[in-house]
Coordinates of C-alpha atoms and ligand atoms in Angstrom, one line a residue:
M1 CA -30.6 42.4 -1.0
K2 CA -31.1 39.9 -3.8
V3 CA -28.5 37.6 -2.3
K4 CA -30.0 37.9 1.2
T5 CA -33.5 36.9 -0.1
E6 CA -31.9 33.9 -1.9
I7 CA -30.1 32.9 1.3
Y8 CA -33.4 33.1 3.2
I9 CA -35.1 30.9 0.6
I10 CA -32.3 28.4 0.6
N11 CA -32.3 28.3 4.4
M12 CA -36.0 27.5 4.5
L13 CA -35.5 24.9 1.8
I14 CA -32.7 23.3 3.9
I15 CA -34.8 23.3 7.1
N16 CA -37.7 21.7 5.3
C17 CA -35.4 19.3 3.7
L18 CA -33.9 18.4 7.0
I19 CA -37.2 17.7 8.6
L20 CA -38.0 15.5 5.6
S21 CA -34.6 13.9 5.7
C22 CA -34.9 13.0 9.4
K23 CA -38.3 11.4 8.6
Q24 CA -36.7 9.6 5.7
H25 CA -33.8 8.4 7.9
K26 CA -36.3 7.0 10.3
M27 CA -38.0 5.2 7.5
G28 CA -34.6 3.9 6.5
N29 CA -35.2 5.4 3.0
K30 CA -31.7 6.2 2.0
I31 CA -32.5 6.9 -1.7
E32 CA -35.1 9.5 -0.8
A33 CA -32.7 11.1 1.8
D34 CA -30.1 11.3 -1.0
A35 CA -32.6 13.0 -3.2
V36 CA -33.0 15.6 -0.5
I37 CA -29.3 16.2 -0.5
E38 CA -29.3 16.5 -4.3
Q39 CA -31.9 19.2 -4.1
K40 CA -29.9 21.1 -1.6
I41 CA -26.8 20.8 -3.7
D42 CA -28.6 22.1 -6.8
S43 CA -30.0 25.1 -4.9
L44 CA -26.7 26.0 -3.5
L45 CA -24.9 25.5 -6.8
S46 CA -27.3 27.8 -8.6
L47 CA -26.2 30.7 -6.3
M48 CA -22.5 30.2 -6.6
T49 CA -20.1 32.3 -8.6
L50 CA -17.2 30.8 -10.5
E51 CA -14.8 32.1 -7.8
E52 CA -16.8 30.5 -5.1
K53 CA -16.9 27.2 -7.0
I54 CA -13.2 27.1 -7.5
G55 CA -12.7 28.0 -3.9
Q56 CA -14.7 24.9 -2.9
M57 CA -12.4 22.9 -5.1
T58 CA -9.3 24.2 -3.2
Q59 CA -7.5 22.5 -0.3
V60 CA -4.8 24.3 1.7
R61 CA -2.7 23.8 4.8
H62 CA -3.6 25.9 7.9
F63 CA -0.2 27.7 7.7
D64 CA 2.0 29.1 5.0
D65 CA -0.5 28.5 2.2
I66 CA -3.0 31.1 3.6
S67 CA -2.8 34.5 5.2
E68 CA -5.3 36.2 7.5
G69 CA -8.6 36.4 5.7
D70 CA -7.8 34.0 2.9
I71 CA -10.3 31.4 3.9
A72 CA -13.2 33.8 3.3
A73 CA -11.6 35.8 0.5
K74 CA -10.6 32.7 -1.5
F75 CA -13.7 30.7 -0.6
I76 CA -11.5 27.8 0.5
G77 CA -13.3 24.4 0.7
S78 CA -10.9 22.4 2.8
V79 CA -7.9 22.8 5.2
I80 CA -5.4 20.1 6.0
H81 CA -2.8 19.5 8.6
T82 CA 0.3 17.4 7.8
Q83 CA 4.0 18.0 8.6
G84 CA 4.8 21.5 9.7
P85 CA 3.7 23.9 12.5
L86 CA 1.2 22.4 14.9
P87 CA -2.2 24.0 15.1
G88 CA -1.6 24.4 18.9
E89 CA -0.4 22.6 21.9
S90 CA -3.4 20.8 23.5
A91 CA -6.2 19.1 21.5
L92 CA -8.5 21.9 22.6
D93 CA -6.1 24.4 21.1
W94 CA -6.2 22.4 17.8
Q95 CA -10.0 22.5 17.9
E96 CA -10.0 26.2 18.6
K97 CA -7.6 26.9 15.7
F98 CA -9.8 25.0 13.3
S99 CA -13.0 26.5 14.7
A100 CA -11.6 29.9 14.1
L101 CA -11.0 29.0 10.4
Q102 CA -14.5 27.4 10.3
K103 CA -16.0 30.7 11.5
Q104 CA -14.3 32.5 8.7
A105 CA -15.8 30.1 6.2
L106 CA -19.2 30.4 7.7
S107 CA -19.0 34.2 7.6
T108 CA -19.0 34.1 3.8
R109 CA -22.1 34.9 1.7
L110 CA -23.2 31.3 1.4
G111 CA -21.6 30.0 4.6
I112 CA -20.3 26.7 3.3
P113 CA -18.4 24.9 6.0
L114 CA -14.8 23.6 5.6
L115 CA -13.6 20.0 5.5
F116 CA -10.6 19.5 7.8
G117 CA -8.3 16.7 6.6
V118 CA -5.4 14.8 8.2
D119 CA -3.1 12.0 7.5
A120 CA -4.3 9.8 10.3
V121 CA -3.0 6.6 8.9
H122 CA -2.4 4.5 12.0
G123 CA -4.5 6.4 14.5
Q124 CA -4.4 10.2 14.8
N125 CA -0.7 10.0 14.3
T126 CA -0.1 13.7 13.9
Y127 CA -1.0 14.3 17.6
E128 CA 1.5 13.3 20.3
G129 CA -0.5 11.4 22.9
A130 CA -3.0 9.8 20.6
T131 CA -3.4 6.0 20.4
L132 CA -1.2 4.7 17.6
F133 CA -2.1 1.4 16.0
P134 CA 0.1 -1.0 14.1
H135 CA 0.5 0.3 10.5
N136 CA -1.8 -1.4 8.0
I137 CA 0.7 -4.2 7.2
G138 CA 0.4 -5.4 10.8
L139 CA -3.4 -5.2 10.5
G140 CA -3.1 -7.2 7.3
A141 CA -1.3 -9.9 9.3
S142 CA -4.1 -10.0 11.8
R143 CA -6.7 -10.8 9.1
N144 CA -9.3 -9.6 11.6
A145 CA -11.8 -7.4 9.8
D146 CA -13.8 -6.6 13.0
L147 CA -10.6 -5.4 14.7
V148 CA -9.7 -3.3 11.6
A149 CA -13.2 -1.7 11.9
K150 CA -12.7 -1.0 15.6
V151 CA -9.2 0.5 14.9
A152 CA -10.7 2.8 12.3
A153 CA -13.6 3.9 14.6
I154 CA -11.2 4.8 17.3
T155 CA -9.0 6.7 14.8
A156 CA -12.1 8.6 13.8
I157 CA -12.9 9.6 17.4
E158 CA -9.4 10.8 18.1
A159 CA -9.2 12.6 14.7
Q160 CA -12.5 14.4 15.5
A161 CA -11.2 15.1 19.0
T162 CA -8.3 17.1 17.5
G163 CA -10.6 19.0 15.1
F164 CA -10.8 16.9 11.9
N165 CA -13.7 15.5 10.0
W166 CA -11.8 13.8 7.2
V167 CA -8.8 11.3 7.2
F168 CA -6.5 10.4 4.3
S169 CA -6.8 6.7 5.1
P170 CA -6.9 3.8 4.3
C171 CA -4.2 3.2 1.8
I172 CA -5.5 0.2 -0.2
A173 CA -2.5 -0.2 -2.4
I174 CA -1.3 -3.7 -3.4
P175 CA 2.4 -3.6 -3.2
Y176 CA 4.1 -5.6 -5.9
N177 CA 7.6 -4.7 -5.1
E178 CA 8.8 -4.5 -1.6
K179 CA 11.5 -2.0 -2.4
W180 CA 8.7 0.5 -2.3
G181 CA 8.9 2.8 0.8
R182 CA 5.2 2.7 1.4
V183 CA 4.6 -1.1 1.7
Y184 CA 3.7 -0.8 5.3
E185 CA 0.9 1.7 4.6
A186 CA -1.0 -1.1 2.7
F187 CA -2.6 -4.2 4.2
S188 CA -1.2 -6.9 2.0
E189 CA 0.0 -8.2 -1.4
S190 CA -3.3 -10.1 -1.6
T191 CA -6.1 -8.5 -3.5
E192 CA -8.7 -10.5 -1.6
L193 CA -7.4 -9.7 1.9
T194 CA -7.0 -6.0 0.9
T195 CA -10.5 -5.8 -0.3
Q196 CA -11.9 -7.3 2.8
L197 CA -10.0 -5.0 5.1
A198 CA -10.6 -1.9 3.0
R199 CA -14.3 -2.5 3.5
A200 CA -13.9 -2.9 7.3
S201 CA -11.7 0.2 7.5
I202 CA -14.1 2.4 5.6
K203 CA -17.1 1.2 7.7
G204 CA -15.2 1.8 10.9
H205 CA -14.1 5.3 9.9
Q206 CA -17.4 6.5 8.4
G207 CA -20.0 4.7 10.5
N208 CA -23.0 7.0 10.5
L209 CA -21.4 10.1 9.1
L210 CA -24.0 12.4 10.8
E211 CA -22.6 11.4 14.2
N212 CA -19.9 13.7 15.5
H213 CA -17.3 11.0 16.2
T214 CA -17.0 9.6 12.7
V215 CA -15.0 11.0 9.8
M216 CA -15.0 10.8 6.0
A217 CA -12.4 8.3 4.8
T218 CA -10.2 8.4 1.7
A219 CA -9.1 5.3 -0.3
K220 CA -5.7 6.0 -1.7
H221 CA -3.7 6.2 -4.0
F222 CA -5.7 5.6 -7.1
I223 CA -4.1 3.5 -8.8
G224 CA -1.0 1.4 -9.2
D225 CA 1.0 3.2 -6.4
G226 CA 2.3 0.0 -5.1
A227 CA 3.0 -1.6 -8.4
T228 CA 5.5 0.8 -10.0
D229 CA 8.5 -0.7 -11.8
F230 CA 11.3 -1.3 -9.3
G231 CA 9.1 -0.1 -6.5
V232 CA 9.8 3.6 -7.1
E233 CA 7.4 6.0 -5.3
G234 CA 5.6 7.9 -8.0
G235 CA 7.3 5.9 -10.8
N236 CA 5.7 4.3 -13.8
T237 CA 3.5 1.2 -13.5
S238 CA 3.7 -1.1 -16.4
L239 CA 0.7 -3.2 -16.0
S240 CA -1.9 -4.1 -18.6
M241 CA -5.4 -2.7 -18.1
A242 CA -6.7 -6.2 -17.6
H243 CA -4.3 -6.7 -14.8
V244 CA -5.3 -3.3 -13.2
H245 CA -8.9 -4.4 -13.4
K246 CA -8.3 -7.9 -12.0
R247 CA -5.7 -7.2 -9.3
L248 CA -5.9 -3.5 -8.2
L249 CA -9.5 -2.4 -8.7
P250 CA -11.4 -4.8 -6.4
P251 CA -10.5 -2.9 -3.2
Y252 CA -11.7 0.3 -4.8
R253 CA -15.0 -1.3 -5.9
A254 CA -15.5 -2.4 -2.3
A255 CA -14.6 1.1 -1.0
V256 CA -17.2 2.6 -3.3
E257 CA -19.8 0.1 -2.2
E258 CA -19.1 1.1 1.4
G259 CA -19.8 4.7 0.4
V260 CA -16.2 6.0 0.8
G261 CA -16.3 9.8 0.8
A262 CA -13.1 10.5 -1.1
I263 CA -10.5 8.8 -3.2
M264 CA -7.0 10.3 -3.7
A265 CA -5.1 10.2 -7.0
S266 CA -1.7 8.6 -7.1
F267 CA 1.7 10.1 -7.9
N268 CA 2.6 7.3 -10.4
T269 CA 2.0 7.1 -14.1
L270 CA 0.2 4.1 -15.6
E271 CA 1.8 3.0 -18.9
G272 CA 3.1 6.6 -19.2
T273 CA -0.1 8.5 -18.3
S274 CA -0.1 10.4 -15.1
M275 CA -2.8 9.0 -12.8
H276 CA -3.9 12.5 -12.0
A277 CA -4.8 13.0 -15.6
H278 CA -6.1 9.5 -16.3
R279 CA -9.6 10.2 -17.5
P280 CA -10.5 6.6 -18.5
L281 CA -9.8 5.3 -15.0
I282 CA -11.0 8.3 -12.9
T283 CA -14.0 9.4 -14.9
D284 CA -15.1 6.4 -16.9
T285 CA -14.3 3.6 -14.5
L286 CA -14.4 5.0 -11.0
K287 CA -17.1 7.7 -11.4
G288 CA -18.9 6.1 -14.4
A289 CA -18.9 2.3 -14.2
M290 CA -18.3 2.0 -10.4
Q291 CA -20.6 5.0 -9.6
F292 CA -18.3 6.7 -7.1
D293 CA -20.2 9.9 -6.1
G294 CA -17.6 11.3 -3.7
I295 CA -14.7 13.6 -4.0
M296 CA -11.7 12.7 -6.2
V297 CA -8.9 14.6 -4.4
S298 CA -5.5 15.3 -5.8
D299 CA -2.3 14.5 -4.0
W300 CA 0.4 17.0 -2.9
K301 CA 0.7 19.9 -5.4
G302 CA -1.2 17.8 -7.9
Y303 CA -2.2 20.8 -10.1
S304 CA 1.3 22.1 -10.8
R305 CA 2.9 18.6 -11.0
F306 CA 0.5 16.7 -13.2
G307 CA -1.0 18.8 -15.9
E308 CA -3.0 21.7 -14.5
A309 CA -6.4 21.9 -16.3
D310 CA -5.9 18.3 -17.6
I311 CA -6.3 16.9 -14.1
I312 CA -9.6 18.7 -13.7
N313 CA -10.8 17.4 -17.0
A314 CA -9.7 13.9 -16.1
G315 CA -12.0 14.1 -13.0
I316 CA -10.1 15.6 -10.1
D317 CA -12.6 17.5 -8.0
M318 CA -10.5 19.0 -5.2
V319 CA -6.8 20.1 -5.5
M320 CA -4.2 20.0 -2.7
A321 CA -3.1 23.5 -3.6
V322 CA -0.2 23.6 -1.1
D323 CA 3.4 24.8 -1.0
G324 CA 2.9 27.9 -3.2
D325 CA 0.3 26.4 -5.6
L326 CA -2.8 28.3 -4.4
E327 CA -2.6 31.4 -6.5
D328 CA -1.6 29.7 -9.7
Y329 CA -4.3 27.0 -9.3
Q330 CA -7.2 29.4 -8.6
E331 CA -6.2 31.8 -11.3
G332 CA -5.2 29.1 -13.8
L333 CA -8.5 27.2 -13.3
K334 CA -10.5 30.4 -13.7
K335 CA -8.7 31.2 -16.9
A336 CA -9.2 27.6 -18.2
V337 CA -13.0 27.8 -17.6
T338 CA -13.2 31.3 -19.2
E339 CA -11.3 30.1 -22.2
G340 CA -13.4 27.0 -22.6
V341 CA -10.6 24.6 -21.7
V342 CA -12.6 23.3 -18.8
A343 CA -16.4 23.0 -19.2
P344 CA -18.6 24.7 -16.6
G345 CA -20.4 21.4 -16.2
R346 CA -17.2 19.7 -15.0
I347 CA -16.8 22.4 -12.4
D348 CA -20.4 22.0 -11.3
D349 CA -19.9 18.2 -11.0
A350 CA -16.8 18.7 -8.9
V351 CA -18.5 21.2 -6.6
S352 CA -21.6 19.0 -6.3
R353 CA -19.4 16.1 -5.1
I354 CA -17.8 18.3 -2.4
L355 CA -21.1 19.7 -1.2
R356 CA -22.6 16.2 -1.2
Q357 CA -20.0 15.1 1.3
K358 CA -20.4 18.2 3.4
F359 CA -24.2 17.5 3.6
R360 CA -23.6 13.8 4.3
L361 CA -21.3 14.8 7.2
G362 CA -23.9 17.1 8.6
L363 CA -21.5 20.0 8.5
F364 CA -24.0 22.6 7.6
D365 CA -25.8 22.0 11.0
N366 CA -22.9 20.9 13.1
P367 CA -19.7 22.5 11.7
F368 CA -17.6 22.5 15.0
P369 CA -15.7 19.8 16.7
D370 CA -17.0 18.3 20.0
Q371 CA -15.0 19.3 23.0
G372 CA -16.3 16.3 24.9
L373 CA -14.3 13.9 22.7
V374 CA -10.9 15.3 23.9
A375 CA -10.9 13.0 27.0
K376 CA -11.0 10.0 24.8
I377 CA -7.6 10.7 23.2
G378 CA -5.2 8.0 24.2
S379 CA -7.7 6.6 26.7
P380 CA -7.1 3.2 28.3
E381 CA -10.0 1.6 26.3
H382 CA -8.5 2.8 23.0
R383 CA -5.0 1.6 24.0
E384 CA -6.4 -1.8 24.9
V385 CA -7.7 -2.2 21.4
A386 CA -4.4 -1.1 20.0
R387 CA -2.6 -3.6 22.2
Q388 CA -4.9 -6.3 20.9
A389 CA -4.0 -5.2 17.4
V390 CA -0.3 -5.5 18.2
R391 CA -0.8 -9.0 19.6
E392 CA -2.8 -10.2 16.6
S393 CA -0.3 -8.7 14.1
L394 CA 2.7 -10.7 15.3
V395 CA 3.8 -13.5 13.0
L396 CA 5.9 -16.3 14.4
L397 CA 8.3 -17.5 11.8
K398 CA 10.4 -19.9 13.9
N399 CA 10.1 -21.4 17.4
E400 CA 12.8 -24.0 17.8
A401 CA 12.2 -26.5 20.6
N402 CA 9.3 -24.3 21.8
I403 CA 11.6 -21.7 23.3
L404 CA 8.5 -19.5 23.2
P405 CA 6.4 -18.8 25.2
L406 CA 8.9 -17.6 27.8
S407 CA 8.3 -18.5 31.4
K408 CA 7.7 -15.5 33.7
D409 CA 10.0 -17.2 36.2
L410 CA 13.2 -17.1 34.1
S411 CA 15.8 -15.6 36.3
K412 CA 17.6 -13.4 33.8
I413 CA 16.3 -11.9 30.5
L414 CA 18.4 -9.6 28.3
V415 CA 16.7 -7.2 26.0
V416 CA 19.1 -6.1 23.3
G417 CA 19.2 -3.2 20.9
E418 CA 17.9 0.4 20.7
F419 CA 14.6 -0.8 19.1
G420 CA 13.8 -2.6 22.4
H421 CA 13.1 0.6 24.2
N422 CA 12.2 3.2 21.7
S423 CA 8.6 3.8 20.8
G424 CA 9.5 6.1 18.0
L425 CA 11.6 3.5 16.3
Q426 CA 8.9 0.8 16.8
S427 CA 6.2 3.0 15.1
G428 CA 7.7 3.8 11.7
G429 CA 6.9 6.8 9.5
W430 CA 3.8 9.0 9.9
T431 CA 4.4 9.0 13.7
I432 CA 3.9 12.5 15.0
D433 CA 6.3 13.7 12.3
W434 CA 6.1 12.7 8.6
Q435 CA 9.3 10.7 8.7
G436 CA 8.5 9.4 12.2
R437 CA 10.4 9.7 15.5
K438 CA 13.6 8.2 16.7
E439 CA 12.9 8.7 20.4
N440 CA 10.2 7.7 22.9
Y441 CA 6.9 9.7 22.7
T442 CA 4.1 10.5 25.1
G443 CA 1.8 7.7 26.2
A444 CA 3.6 4.8 24.4
T445 CA 5.2 1.7 25.8
T446 CA 8.1 -0.4 24.5
V447 CA 9.0 -4.0 24.3
L448 CA 11.4 -3.6 27.3
E449 CA 8.7 -2.1 29.4
G450 CA 6.3 -4.9 28.6
I451 CA 8.9 -7.5 29.5
Q452 CA 9.7 -5.6 32.8
K453 CA 6.0 -5.6 33.6
L454 CA 5.5 -9.3 33.1
S455 CA 8.8 -11.0 34.2
K456 CA 9.3 -12.0 37.8
G457 CA 13.1 -12.3 37.3
E458 CA 15.9 -9.9 36.4
V459 CA 15.5 -7.9 33.1
I460 CA 18.7 -6.3 31.8
Y461 CA 18.7 -3.8 28.9
D462 CA 21.7 -4.0 26.6
K463 CA 20.9 -1.0 24.4
D464 CA 23.9 -1.3 22.0
G465 CA 24.8 -4.9 22.3
T466 CA 28.1 -4.2 24.0
G467 CA 27.2 -5.6 27.5
D468 CA 29.4 -8.5 28.6
Y469 CA 26.6 -10.7 29.8
E470 CA 27.5 -14.4 29.5
D471 CA 24.8 -16.1 31.5
A472 CA 21.2 -15.1 30.7
D473 CA 18.3 -17.5 30.1
V474 CA 17.4 -15.7 26.9
A475 CA 18.4 -12.6 24.8
I476 CA 15.5 -10.9 23.1
V477 CA 17.2 -9.0 20.3
V478 CA 15.0 -6.3 18.8
V479 CA 16.2 -5.1 15.4
G480 CA 14.7 -3.4 12.4
E481 CA 14.3 -0.5 10.0
T482 CA 14.6 3.1 11.2
P483 CA 11.4 5.0 10.4
Y484 CA 10.8 6.4 6.9
A485 CA 7.8 7.7 4.8
E486 CA 7.1 7.9 1.1
F487 CA 10.1 8.0 -1.3
F488 CA 12.5 8.3 1.7
G489 CA 12.0 4.6 2.2
D490 CA 12.4 3.3 -1.3
I491 CA 15.3 0.8 -1.5
G492 CA 17.7 1.9 -4.2
G493 CA 15.6 5.0 -4.8
E494 CA 16.3 8.7 -4.7
M495 CA 17.5 8.7 -1.1
D496 CA 19.0 5.2 -1.1
A497 CA 19.1 5.0 2.6
Y498 CA 17.5 1.6 3.1
Q499 CA 18.5 -1.9 2.3
H500 CA 17.0 -5.4 1.9
T501 CA 18.8 -6.7 4.9
L502 CA 19.6 -5.9 8.5
T503 CA 22.3 -3.3 9.2
E504 CA 25.8 -4.6 10.2
T505 CA 25.2 -3.2 13.7
H506 CA 22.0 -5.2 14.1
Q507 CA 23.6 -8.3 12.7
K508 CA 26.3 -7.9 15.3
Y509 CA 23.7 -7.8 18.2
I510 CA 22.5 -11.3 17.1
D511 CA 26.0 -12.7 16.4
T512 CA 27.2 -11.6 19.8
Y513 CA 24.6 -13.5 21.8
V514 CA 24.6 -16.5 19.5
T515 CA 28.3 -16.8 19.9
R516 CA 28.0 -16.7 23.6
G517 CA 25.7 -19.6 23.5
I518 CA 22.7 -17.7 24.9
K519 CA 19.3 -18.5 23.4
V520 CA 18.2 -15.8 21.0
V521 CA 14.7 -14.6 20.2
V522 CA 14.7 -12.0 17.4
V523 CA 11.9 -9.5 17.2
L524 CA 12.0 -7.8 13.8
I525 CA 10.4 -4.3 13.6
S526 CA 10.0 -3.5 9.9
G527 CA 7.7 -2.0 7.3
R528 CA 8.1 -4.9 4.9
P529 CA 9.6 -8.4 4.8
L530 CA 13.4 -8.2 4.9
V531 CA 15.9 -10.8 3.7
T532 CA 16.7 -12.4 7.0
T533 CA 17.4 -16.0 6.0
R534 CA 20.6 -16.1 8.0
Q535 CA 19.1 -14.5 11.1
I536 CA 16.2 -16.9 11.1
E537 CA 18.7 -19.8 10.9
Q538 CA 20.9 -18.4 13.7
S539 CA 18.1 -17.6 16.2
N540 CA 16.0 -19.9 18.3
A541 CA 12.8 -18.0 17.6
F542 CA 12.0 -15.3 15.1
V543 CA 9.0 -12.9 15.2
A544 CA 7.9 -10.5 12.5
A545 CA 6.4 -7.6 14.5
W546 CA 5.9 -5.0 11.6
L547 CA 5.4 -1.5 13.0
P548 CA 3.3 -2.0 16.2
G549 CA 2.8 1.7 17.1
S550 CA 2.3 3.0 20.6
E551 CA 1.5 -0.3 22.5
G552 CA 4.8 -2.0 22.3
D553 CA 4.1 -3.9 25.5
G554 CA 1.6 -6.0 23.5
I555 CA 4.6 -7.8 22.1
A556 CA 5.8 -8.9 25.5
Q557 CA 2.3 -10.3 26.3
V558 CA 2.6 -12.8 23.4
L559 CA 6.2 -13.6 24.1
F560 CA 5.1 -14.7 27.6
G561 CA 2.1 -16.6 26.3
E562 CA -0.6 -14.4 27.7
D563 CA -2.0 -14.6 24.2
D564 CA -1.2 -16.9 21.2
F565 CA 0.4 -15.9 18.0
K566 CA -2.4 -15.3 15.5
G567 CA -0.7 -13.3 12.7
K568 CA -0.2 -14.8 9.3
L569 CA 2.1 -13.3 6.7
P570 CA 0.4 -10.6 4.6
H571 CA 3.3 -10.8 2.1
S572 CA 5.4 -13.8 0.9
W573 CA 8.7 -13.7 2.6
P574 CA 11.8 -13.5 0.3
A575 CA 14.6 -16.0 0.6
S576 CA 17.2 -13.8 -1.0
E577 CA 17.8 -10.3 -2.4
Q578 CA 17.2 -11.6 -5.9
D579 CA 13.6 -12.6 -5.1
Y580 CA 13.0 -9.4 -3.2
A581 CA 11.5 -7.6 -6.1
G582 CA 10.1 -10.8 -7.6
K583 CA 6.6 -11.0 -8.8
Y584 CA 5.6 -14.0 -6.7
G585 CA 2.9 -14.6 -4.1
P586 CA -0.9 -14.8 -4.5
N587 CA -1.1 -12.0 -7.0
F588 CA 1.8 -12.7 -9.1
W589 CA 2.9 -14.7 -12.0
D590 CA 6.5 -15.7 -11.4
K591 CA 6.1 -19.3 -10.4
S592 CA 9.9 -19.9 -10.6
I593 CA 10.5 -18.2 -7.2
T594 CA 9.8 -20.1 -4.1
P595 CA 9.7 -17.7 -1.1
L596 CA 11.3 -18.6 2.2
F597 CA 7.7 -18.5 3.6
P598 CA 4.6 -18.2 1.6
F599 CA 1.8 -15.7 2.0
G600 CA -0.3 -16.8 5.0
Y601 CA 2.5 -18.6 6.9
G602 CA 2.6 -18.2 10.6
L603 CA 3.2 -20.5 13.6
S604 CA 1.3 -20.6 16.8
Y605 CA 1.7 -22.2 20.3
Q606 CA -1.0 -24.8 19.7
Ligands
BGC701 C1 1.0 11.6 0.3 C2 -0.4 11.3 0.7 C3 -0.8 12.2 1.8 C4 -0.6 13.7 1.4 C5 -1.0 14.7 2.4 C6 1.3 13.1 0.0 O1 2.7 13.3 -0.1 O2 1.3 10.9 -0.9 O3 -0.5 10.0 1.1 O4 -2.2 12.0 2.1 O5 0.8 13.8 1.1 O6 -0.1 14.7 3.4

């Protein structure tokens, strides 16, 4: 009875506050609107038990981590979808699955809605049929902040259409060592460019959070993820604090200024201290000096991997309690609070931050996804923006005797290599599956298809470079890195599956056609600059295409001159394997290395 009366009072308070907050929005008085949210948070917090608070601080997957009834029984605060069983077949099925979980959350005593998070890092890439954009490295090459904002806004729509209100994007790392397997998730090696595009991306994702087609964004991974020694994912970063402040923090400052809802802690250590447990940087710098008032979320199994209660004391507000961590986390944190290891005030701060974002997103009033958005998934308008992003991301490194643009009237064009007609290979990791796809997927187009669409002559596909064609006008040889994500892509790392250079097979494709005296245009599909000095010398033209995503035909549009090359290198391009890991380029200090092409290089037709 007591609780029911309290709920009535809080509901009335919320309604009154909402009326007030609408008026305040109209008056454009953000500070007062924020004050209303703070009142709501305090009221709600005063009613919550410790179990309910710890529940809010818990994030789980929609499968395996939870059984029937757990959302309500464990007061879960957030659900994520990453690799693993799909929530359903169609987008509507996904929405239904998440709505069912939302109903469970709403059925609890206080009815606090769930946040649904997804790794939508280049479009809603967990849903086959969504519009997939170039990975961030390609957007970094475009240097087009307006375009980055549009890309993020579309990602938000397609993420909402599949049931999510939160994305784990953008990655605003500054990769120092291109051996790192996540270079492509970041925009650039330049702090300035990353800062500018981080701002645009957060604006694009979050827009007006109360609208049902925007999502909460996450800046990740805080901090030093791209600057580990030898480029090891989750390794140690040996950088001075002064360097961290000067080179790595500016994009986070911009993200906070844009009101980013969440920041994710990084797997790496910094000078030996785990970033999940780094109180000076998380609590003092980010939340204190920079006034970040959103959610500091852990990364995968952060609690068991990085110091249990220590990470909460350092300032982590929500824990990805996945893969068997749920029980230990909830029990462990409760014990830590009971025994005085974690102060109740820390728990209240964490929960306030989570509730704040739920209020900002309007989830208490509008907790369910909008079915009307489903029709927008992979729509022609969205794909046209993705195609523009592909065109603007391409960097022309060589164009001997103006072999490009190609004439549409050429009588015979060869397209060589399996990357020429495989949308999975051209899209990199985080494409439908965590480690990406190696085959074509729904709705995407390839380089070959783009060339077939535009050429008026004969187009021949020599998939494995074994065709005995002696007399073509040009061979467009498409080569690159097979998809990878996270530590799988580290060069010389745990998996050791990748290298600085092209594979022998891909080298052979180029050699074959160069030897036959056919003009060769190389299109390189890769998540980072590779050492391609020899191939650049051999070929007549060379294009760095990064990981374009679903609209591969955009590449053909530029090859045929329907648009100019606008991309500029987001990373300095190494001349040899020795420089690969070198600290050179705009952020670095090794002036003894001269890259093959400097940061910002890129030719055009004019
Ligand atoms: C990655 C994050 C990602 C998370 C959830 C982690 O392994 O480091 O970038 O957001 O998984 O899938």
